[in-house]
Coordinates of C-alpha atoms in Angstrom, one line a residue:
M235 CA 109.6 108.7 96.1
R236 CA 109.5 106.4 99.1
G237 CA 109.4 107.4 102.7
N238 CA 112.4 105.3 103.6
L239 CA 114.2 104.9 100.3
P240 CA 117.9 104.3 100.7
Q241 CA 120.1 106.8 98.9
N242 CA 121.5 104.1 96.6
E243 CA 118.0 103.2 95.4
K244 CA 117.1 106.7 94.4
P245 CA 117.1 107.4 90.6
P246 CA 119.8 109.8 89.3
L247 CA 118.6 113.4 88.9
P248 CA 120.2 116.3 87.1
H249 CA 122.3 118.6 89.3
Q250 CA 120.2 120.9 91.7
L251 CA 116.9 119.1 90.8
S252 CA 115.3 117.8 94.0
C253 CA 113.0 114.8 94.2
E254 CA 110.2 117.1 95.4
K255 CA 110.7 119.4 92.3
A256 CA 110.7 116.4 89.9
I257 CA 107.5 115.0 91.4
S258 CA 105.8 118.4 91.4
D259 CA 106.7 118.9 87.7
Y260 CA 105.5 115.5 86.8
L261 CA 102.2 116.0 88.6
R262 CA 101.8 119.5 87.0
E263 CA 102.0 118.0 83.5
S264 CA 99.7 115.1 84.4
G265 CA 97.3 117.7 85.9
K266 CA 97.0 119.6 82.7
L267 CA 95.7 116.5 80.9
I268 CA 93.4 115.6 83.8
K269 CA 91.9 119.1 83.9
E270 CA 91.5 119.3 80.1
T271 CA 89.8 115.9 80.0
I272 CA 87.4 116.8 82.9
S273 CA 86.5 120.2 81.4
T274 CA 85.6 118.7 78.0
R275 CA 83.3 116.0 79.6
W276 CA 81.7 117.9 82.5
H277 CA 81.1 121.5 81.7
G278 CA 80.8 123.9 84.6
L279 CA 82.6 121.6 87.0
K280 CA 84.8 123.3 89.6
F281 CA 88.0 121.3 89.9
F282 CA 89.0 122.2 93.4
E283 CA 85.4 121.8 94.8
H284 CA 84.1 118.8 92.8
V285 CA 87.1 116.5 92.1
L286 CA 88.4 114.1 94.7
L287 CA 92.1 113.1 94.1
V288 CA 92.8 109.5 95.3
I289 CA 96.6 109.0 95.6
S290 CA 97.9 105.5 95.8
I291 CA 101.2 105.3 97.7
P292 CA 103.6 102.5 98.7
A293 CA 102.9 100.7 101.9
E294 CA 106.2 102.0 103.4
F295 CA 105.2 105.7 103.1
D296 CA 105.2 107.4 106.5
D297 CA 103.4 110.5 107.4
R298 CA 106.3 112.7 106.4
A299 CA 106.3 111.2 102.9
K300 CA 102.5 111.7 102.7
D301 CA 103.0 115.3 103.8
T302 CA 105.5 115.8 101.0
M303 CA 103.0 114.4 98.5
R304 CA 100.4 116.9 99.7
K305 CA 103.0 119.7 99.1
C306 CA 103.8 118.4 95.6
L307 CA 100.1 118.2 94.7
Y308 CA 99.7 121.8 95.8
N309 CA 102.8 123.0 94.0
A310 CA 101.5 121.3 90.9
G311 CA 98.3 123.2 91.0
L312 CA 96.1 120.1 91.7
T313 CA 94.8 121.4 95.0
N314 CA 94.2 124.9 96.3
S315 CA 95.8 124.3 99.6
K316 CA 98.2 121.7 101.1
E317 CA 95.6 120.7 103.7
S318 CA 92.9 120.2 101.0
N319 CA 90.1 117.7 102.0
K320 CA 89.9 116.7 98.4
I321 CA 92.9 114.3 98.7
E322 CA 92.5 110.8 99.9
F323 CA 95.4 108.4 100.3
T324 CA 95.3 104.6 99.9
T325 CA 98.2 102.2 99.9
E326 CA 99.1 100.4 96.7
P327 CA 98.5 96.9 98.2
E328 CA 95.2 98.2 99.6
A329 CA 94.0 99.5 96.2
A330 CA 95.2 96.3 94.6
A331 CA 93.2 94.3 97.2
I332 CA 90.0 96.2 96.3
Y333 CA 90.6 95.5 92.6
C334 CA 91.1 91.8 93.3
M335 CA 87.9 91.8 95.4
R336 CA 86.0 93.1 92.4
N337 CA 87.4 90.1 90.5
L338 CA 86.2 87.8 93.2
E339 CA 82.6 89.1 92.9
E340 CA 82.1 87.1 89.7
Q341 CA 83.4 84.0 91.5
N342 CA 81.4 84.6 94.6
K343 CA 77.9 85.2 93.1
P344 CA 75.2 83.5 95.2
N345 CA 74.0 81.6 92.2
K346 CA 77.4 79.9 91.9
P347 CA 77.8 78.2 95.3
N348 CA 80.2 75.6 94.1
K349 CA 82.6 78.1 92.5
R350 CA 83.3 80.3 95.5
L351 CA 87.0 80.8 95.2
V352 CA 87.2 82.9 98.4
P353 CA 84.1 82.5 100.6
V354 CA 83.0 85.2 103.0
N355 CA 85.2 85.3 106.1
S356 CA 88.0 83.7 104.2
S357 CA 91.3 85.4 103.4
F358 CA 93.4 86.1 100.3
M359 CA 96.8 87.6 99.7
V360 CA 97.7 90.3 97.2
V361 CA 101.3 90.5 95.9
D362 CA 101.7 93.8 94.0
C363 CA 104.8 93.3 91.9
G364 CA 105.7 96.8 90.5
G365 CA 108.8 98.1 88.8
G366 CA 110.7 99.1 91.9
T367 CA 108.9 97.6 94.8
V368 CA 106.8 94.5 95.7
D369 CA 104.1 95.1 98.4
L370 CA 102.1 92.4 100.1
T371 CA 98.9 92.5 102.1
T372 CA 96.5 89.7 103.3
R373 CA 92.8 90.6 103.6
K374 CA 89.7 88.9 104.8
L375 CA 86.6 89.1 102.7
L376 CA 83.6 90.2 104.8
R377 CA 80.0 90.4 104.0
D378 CA 78.7 93.2 101.7
N379 CA 82.1 93.3 100.0
K380 CA 84.0 94.7 102.9
L381 CA 87.7 94.0 103.5
S382 CA 89.6 93.5 106.8
E383 CA 93.4 93.5 107.0
I384 CA 94.6 90.5 109.0
T385 CA 98.4 91.0 108.8
E386 CA 100.9 93.8 108.6
R387 CA 101.7 95.0 105.1
T388 CA 105.2 94.1 104.0
G389 CA 107.3 94.9 101.0
D390 CA 110.8 95.1 99.6
F391 CA 112.8 96.5 96.7
C392 CA 112.6 93.6 94.3
G393 CA 110.3 94.7 91.4
G394 CA 110.9 94.2 87.7
S395 CA 113.5 97.0 87.5
Y396 CA 115.9 94.8 89.5
V397 CA 116.0 92.4 86.6
D398 CA 117.2 95.3 84.5
R399 CA 119.9 96.0 87.1
E400 CA 121.1 92.4 86.9
F401 CA 121.2 92.9 83.1
I402 CA 123.5 95.9 83.5
K403 CA 125.7 94.0 85.9
F404 CA 125.9 91.2 83.3
L405 CA 127.0 93.8 80.7
S406 CA 129.5 95.2 83.2
R407 CA 131.2 91.8 83.5
K408 CA 131.5 91.7 79.7
L409 CA 132.5 95.3 79.0
G410 CA 133.9 96.5 82.3
R411 CA 132.3 98.4 85.1
A412 CA 134.1 101.6 84.0
T413 CA 132.5 101.3 80.6
I414 CA 129.0 101.2 82.0
N415 CA 129.8 104.0 84.5
L416 CA 130.9 106.3 81.7
L417 CA 127.8 105.5 79.6
T418 CA 125.6 106.2 82.7
E419 CA 127.3 109.5 83.4
N420 CA 127.5 110.8 79.8
N421 CA 124.7 109.1 77.9
Y422 CA 122.0 108.1 80.4
G423 CA 119.3 108.2 77.7
Q424 CA 121.3 105.6 75.7
L425 CA 121.5 103.4 78.7
Q426 CA 117.7 103.5 79.2
Y427 CA 117.2 102.7 75.5
M428 CA 119.5 99.7 75.8
I429 CA 117.4 98.5 78.8
Q430 CA 114.2 99.0 76.8
Q431 CA 115.6 96.8 74.0
F432 CA 116.5 94.2 76.6
C433 CA 113.0 94.2 78.0
S434 CA 111.2 94.1 74.7
K435 CA 113.4 91.4 73.1
L436 CA 114.2 89.2 76.1
K437 CA 112.8 90.1 79.5
F438 CA 109.1 90.2 78.6
H439 CA 109.2 86.9 76.8
F440 CA 111.2 84.8 79.3
T441 CA 109.2 81.8 80.6
G442 CA 111.8 80.0 82.5
N443 CA 111.5 77.0 80.3
P444 CA 114.8 76.0 78.6
I445 CA 113.0 74.0 75.9
G446 CA 113.0 76.0 72.7
F447 CA 115.2 78.8 74.1
E448 CA 117.8 80.1 71.7
P449 CA 120.8 82.2 72.7
F450 CA 120.1 85.8 72.0
E451 CA 122.6 87.9 70.1
F452 CA 122.8 91.3 71.7
D453 CA 124.4 93.5 69.1
I454 CA 126.1 96.5 70.6
E455 CA 126.8 98.2 67.3
E456 CA 123.1 98.1 66.4
I457 CA 121.6 98.8 69.9
C458 CA 124.1 101.1 71.6
P459 CA 127.1 101.9 69.3
I460 CA 128.3 104.8 71.6
L461 CA 129.4 102.1 74.1
K462 CA 132.4 101.3 71.9
Q463 CA 134.1 104.6 72.7
Y464 CA 134.1 103.9 76.4
C465 CA 135.7 100.5 76.2
N466 CA 139.4 100.1 77.0
D467 CA 141.8 98.6 74.3
E468 CA 141.7 95.1 75.7
I469 CA 137.9 94.9 75.7
K470 CA 137.7 96.5 72.3
E471 CA 140.0 93.9 70.8
K472 CA 138.0 91.1 72.3
M473 CA 134.7 92.6 71.3
E474 CA 135.9 93.2 67.7
D475 CA 136.7 89.5 67.5
D476 CA 133.1 88.8 68.4
D477 CA 131.7 91.4 66.0
W478 CA 130.5 93.4 69.0
I479 CA 127.9 90.7 69.8
I480 CA 127.2 89.5 73.3
Y481 CA 125.5 86.2 73.5
I482 CA 122.9 85.8 76.3
E483 CA 122.3 82.2 77.2
F484 CA 119.3 80.7 79.1
E485 CA 121.2 80.5 82.4
D486 CA 122.4 84.1 81.9
L487 CA 118.8 85.4 81.6
K488 CA 117.5 83.1 84.4
S489 CA 120.2 84.4 86.8
M490 CA 118.9 88.0 86.1
F491 CA 115.5 87.1 87.4
D492 CA 116.4 84.8 90.3
P493 CA 117.5 87.4 92.9
A494 CA 114.3 89.4 92.7
I495 CA 112.0 86.4 92.4
G496 CA 113.8 84.8 95.4
K497 CA 113.0 87.8 97.5
I498 CA 109.3 87.8 96.4
I499 CA 109.0 84.1 97.4
R500 CA 110.5 84.9 100.8
L501 CA 108.0 87.8 101.2
I502 CA 105.1 85.6 100.4
R503 CA 106.3 82.9 102.8
G504 CA 106.6 85.5 105.5
Q505 CA 103.1 86.8 104.9
L506 CA 101.7 83.2 105.1
S507 CA 103.6 82.5 108.3
S508 CA 102.4 85.7 110.0
S509 CA 98.7 84.6 110.1
N510 CA 97.0 81.6 111.6
E511 CA 94.3 81.7 108.9
V512 CA 94.3 79.7 105.7
C513 CA 95.0 81.8 102.6
N514 CA 92.5 80.7 100.0
A515 CA 94.2 82.5 97.0
I516 CA 97.2 84.5 96.1
F517 CA 96.7 87.3 93.6
L518 CA 99.7 88.6 91.5
V519 CA 99.2 92.1 90.3
G520 CA 101.4 94.9 88.9
G521 CA 103.5 95.1 85.8
F522 CA 106.1 92.5 86.9
S523 CA 103.3 90.0 87.7
E524 CA 102.9 89.4 84.0
S525 CA 106.3 87.6 83.9
K526 CA 105.6 84.0 83.0
Y527 CA 108.7 82.9 84.9
L528 CA 107.6 84.7 88.1
Q529 CA 104.2 83.1 87.8
M530 CA 105.7 79.6 87.3
R531 CA 108.0 80.0 90.3
V532 CA 105.3 81.2 92.6
K533 CA 103.0 78.3 91.5
E534 CA 105.8 75.8 92.1
E535 CA 106.4 77.1 95.6
F536 CA 102.8 77.6 96.8
G537 CA 100.6 75.7 94.4
P538 CA 97.2 76.8 93.2
P539 CA 95.2 78.9 93.3
I540 CA 97.6 81.6 92.1
I541 CA 95.6 84.2 90.2
V542 CA 96.7 86.9 87.8
P543 CA 93.6 89.0 87.2
R544 CA 92.7 90.8 84.0
Q545 CA 94.9 93.9 83.4
P546 CA 97.1 93.3 86.4
I547 CA 99.3 96.3 85.5
A548 CA 96.2 98.6 86.1
A549 CA 95.1 96.9 89.4
V550 CA 96.3 99.7 91.7
V551 CA 94.9 102.6 89.7
R552 CA 91.5 100.8 89.2
G553 CA 91.4 99.8 92.8
A554 CA 92.2 103.4 93.9
C555 CA 89.3 104.6 91.8
D556 CA 87.0 102.1 93.5
Y557 CA 88.3 103.2 96.9
G558 CA 87.4 106.8 96.1
L559 CA 83.9 105.8 95.0
K560 CA 83.3 103.4 97.9
M561 CA 85.6 104.4 100.7
S562 CA 83.6 102.3 103.2
T563 CA 85.1 99.1 101.6
I564 CA 88.0 99.2 104.0
V565 CA 86.7 98.5 107.6
D566 CA 90.0 98.2 109.4
R567 CA 93.8 98.2 109.0
T568 CA 96.7 96.6 110.9
L569 CA 99.2 99.0 112.4
K570 CA 102.8 98.8 111.4
Y571 CA 104.1 100.8 114.4
T572 CA 103.5 101.2 118.1
Y573 CA 102.3 104.8 118.9
G574 CA 102.7 106.7 122.1
I575 CA 103.7 110.0 123.6
K576 CA 106.6 111.3 125.7
V577 CA 105.4 112.0 129.3
A578 CA 107.1 112.9 132.6
R579 CA 106.6 110.7 135.7
Y580 CA 108.3 110.4 139.1
R581 CA 111.8 108.8 138.9
R582 CA 112.3 105.1 139.7
A583 CA 115.4 103.1 140.5
G584 CA 117.1 102.1 137.3
D585 CA 115.8 104.9 135.1
P586 CA 118.3 106.0 132.5
K587 CA 120.0 109.3 133.5
S588 CA 119.6 110.5 129.9
Q589 CA 115.8 110.7 130.4
I590 CA 115.9 112.8 133.6
V591 CA 113.8 116.0 133.2
P592 CA 116.5 118.8 133.3
E593 CA 114.3 121.4 135.0
A594 CA 112.8 118.8 137.5
Q595 CA 115.4 116.2 138.5
Y596 CA 112.8 114.1 140.4
L597 CA 111.0 113.4 137.1
T598 CA 111.9 111.0 134.2
Y599 CA 110.7 111.1 130.6
E600 CA 109.1 107.8 129.4
F601 CA 107.2 106.5 126.4
D602 CA 103.6 106.1 127.2
R603 CA 102.2 103.6 124.8
L604 CA 98.7 104.4 123.4
V605 CA 98.4 101.6 120.8
T606 CA 100.7 98.7 119.9
R607 CA 102.0 97.5 116.6
G608 CA 99.9 94.7 115.0
T609 CA 96.7 96.1 116.5
K610 CA 93.7 96.0 114.1
V611 CA 92.1 99.4 114.1
G612 CA 88.8 100.4 112.6
V613 CA 88.4 103.5 110.4
D614 CA 88.4 106.6 112.7
E615 CA 89.0 104.4 115.8
K616 CA 90.3 106.4 118.7
F617 CA 92.9 105.6 121.3
S618 CA 92.9 107.9 124.3
D619 CA 94.4 108.5 127.8
T620 CA 94.0 111.3 130.3
Y621 CA 96.8 113.5 131.5
I622 CA 97.3 116.1 134.2
P623 CA 99.7 119.1 133.5
P624 CA 102.7 118.7 135.9
D625 CA 102.8 122.4 136.6
P626 CA 99.4 123.8 137.9
K627 CA 100.3 127.2 136.5
Q628 CA 101.3 126.3 133.0
K629 CA 99.4 127.9 130.2
S630 CA 100.2 125.4 127.5
I631 CA 101.1 121.7 127.1
S632 CA 102.7 119.7 124.4
F633 CA 102.4 116.1 123.5
P634 CA 105.5 114.8 121.6
I635 CA 104.3 111.8 119.5
Y636 CA 106.7 108.9 118.9
T637 CA 106.6 105.6 116.9
T638 CA 108.5 102.4 117.1
T639 CA 108.4 98.9 115.7
E640 CA 109.0 97.5 119.2
L641 CA 106.0 96.2 121.2
N642 CA 107.2 97.1 124.7
A643 CA 109.4 100.2 124.4
K644 CA 109.8 102.2 127.6
F645 CA 111.8 105.3 126.7
C646 CA 111.9 107.6 123.7
N647 CA 115.7 107.3 123.2
E648 CA 115.6 103.5 122.6
P649 CA 116.9 102.2 119.2
G650 CA 114.3 102.3 116.5
M651 CA 112.2 105.0 118.2
R652 CA 111.2 107.9 115.9
Y653 CA 109.9 111.3 116.7
H654 CA 106.6 111.6 114.7
G655 CA 105.4 115.0 115.5
E656 CA 104.2 117.3 118.3
L657 CA 100.7 118.4 119.3
Q658 CA 100.6 121.7 121.2
I659 CA 97.5 123.1 122.9
K660 CA 96.7 126.1 125.1
L661 CA 95.7 125.9 128.7
P662 CA 93.9 129.1 129.6
D663 CA 92.1 127.7 132.7
V664 CA 95.0 128.2 135.2
H665 CA 92.5 128.7 138.1
L666 CA 91.7 125.0 138.1
G667 CA 95.2 124.2 139.2
K668 CA 96.0 120.5 139.5
S669 CA 92.4 119.4 138.8
R670 CA 92.8 120.1 135.1
K671 CA 92.6 116.9 133.1
I672 CA 93.4 116.7 129.4
E673 CA 92.2 113.8 127.2
F674 CA 94.7 113.1 124.5
S675 CA 93.6 111.0 121.5
L676 CA 95.1 109.5 118.4
I677 CA 92.6 108.8 115.7
F678 CA 93.5 106.4 112.9
G679 CA 91.4 107.5 109.9
K680 CA 92.0 107.1 106.2
L681 CA 95.8 106.6 106.4
E682 CA 96.4 109.9 108.0
L683 CA 96.8 110.2 111.8
V684 CA 94.7 112.8 113.6
A685 CA 95.7 114.0 117.1
K686 CA 93.2 115.7 119.4
A687 CA 93.0 117.1 122.9
R688 CA 90.0 117.9 125.1
N689 CA 89.7 119.5 128.5
V690 CA 87.8 116.9 130.6
N691 CA 86.6 119.5 133.1
T692 CA 85.0 121.9 130.7
G693 CA 84.4 119.7 127.7
K694 CA 86.2 122.3 125.6
S695 CA 88.2 121.0 122.6
Y696 CA 91.4 122.9 121.9
E697 CA 92.7 124.0 118.6
T698 CA 95.8 122.0 117.9
I699 CA 98.9 122.4 115.9
F700 CA 100.5 119.3 114.4
E701 CA 104.1 119.7 113.4
L702 CA 105.9 117.1 111.4
D703 CA 109.6 116.8 112.1
F704 CA 111.5 117.5 108.9

């Protein structure tokens, strides 16, 4: 599940099975093993009280997606409430960066001054090449093994599974698109088995070096005989002449890798150009990072040092565990969005008519920016402003929160503007009239945004309700 996953990127699910249900069921079965393992090793431990769940998520997850993950964890019986404080989120590139930092510790020991790969106050990039997505982050190594984020996290859909997709396209050209569609609709398990055979026999071993490469005989009768019944007569006749064998040449296989690898190289180039600091090393992690051809292409483009650490496929999960044990490792993050609230002010010439306040025509709604995209924010750093309720008699006030990728947005109906949620508070002190001042704050903590409000006159903090827009 991704917060912004296009419909065509979502995996096919059986009829009436939602993504949320599939995730909850998967987590429930995983949770059974987790609880069983914990109970056998630590007797008397209370799961909901003593166990912290660290959930690594893609960099592109927004707060709605994180809220869905909380709901799925609760539905799976891994927490005793959706708002449990025993859940911590970390992004996959962040977790991978922590794992890579642990690998740097050996290189950066004080007794090895000539072998410091990434000195303190120098930066390194982590390219997390997973199955579906590739996520990138650039971090600065600080003293005492702290990490600072110096660029916005970036990513795209170009992981290892996209090589598999190109393989299916290759088969479609040989056997017909309709043939593959029928196999997908009626025998999805057979399609997956065929992809597994492709991976184990070809994909995992491809180095990109034509020397010594021999054309591979992909035997349909042996690997996926059911395909034969979906072929039309013309294709059947041709394939029977070839004994149902499809030959995969070097250039065929290379062309299956190149679209995804080309995207990864462009992502790395974009990360490098977004920072003025020298990048001392590029770490490749994730399952797809083990591809020798991917490693070769990245080294050709960017030169050394390109590093694939030990067990790169486990980098995210091991880094997430380190994060849970030492959450002070991350000292700041770079915001991907501009955050602000919708407020009313007196109308000015040129204000859009669509933003006029209906019940007060002399007022206009505008976007009041609290913090701008690209800002480096420390853990629990607060951004605040003070507001006065427009009606001295009103007994409540709401703060609609909006986000945008733009730096200088003015109104909440501009392209790219997204409603994030709404904070509502009570205002019982009507007798203070226009002298009431409310301090509204956004606090950027551990990947989850906290919104608070405080009455400046009395010092009283109000109980708030944060509603996500589903």
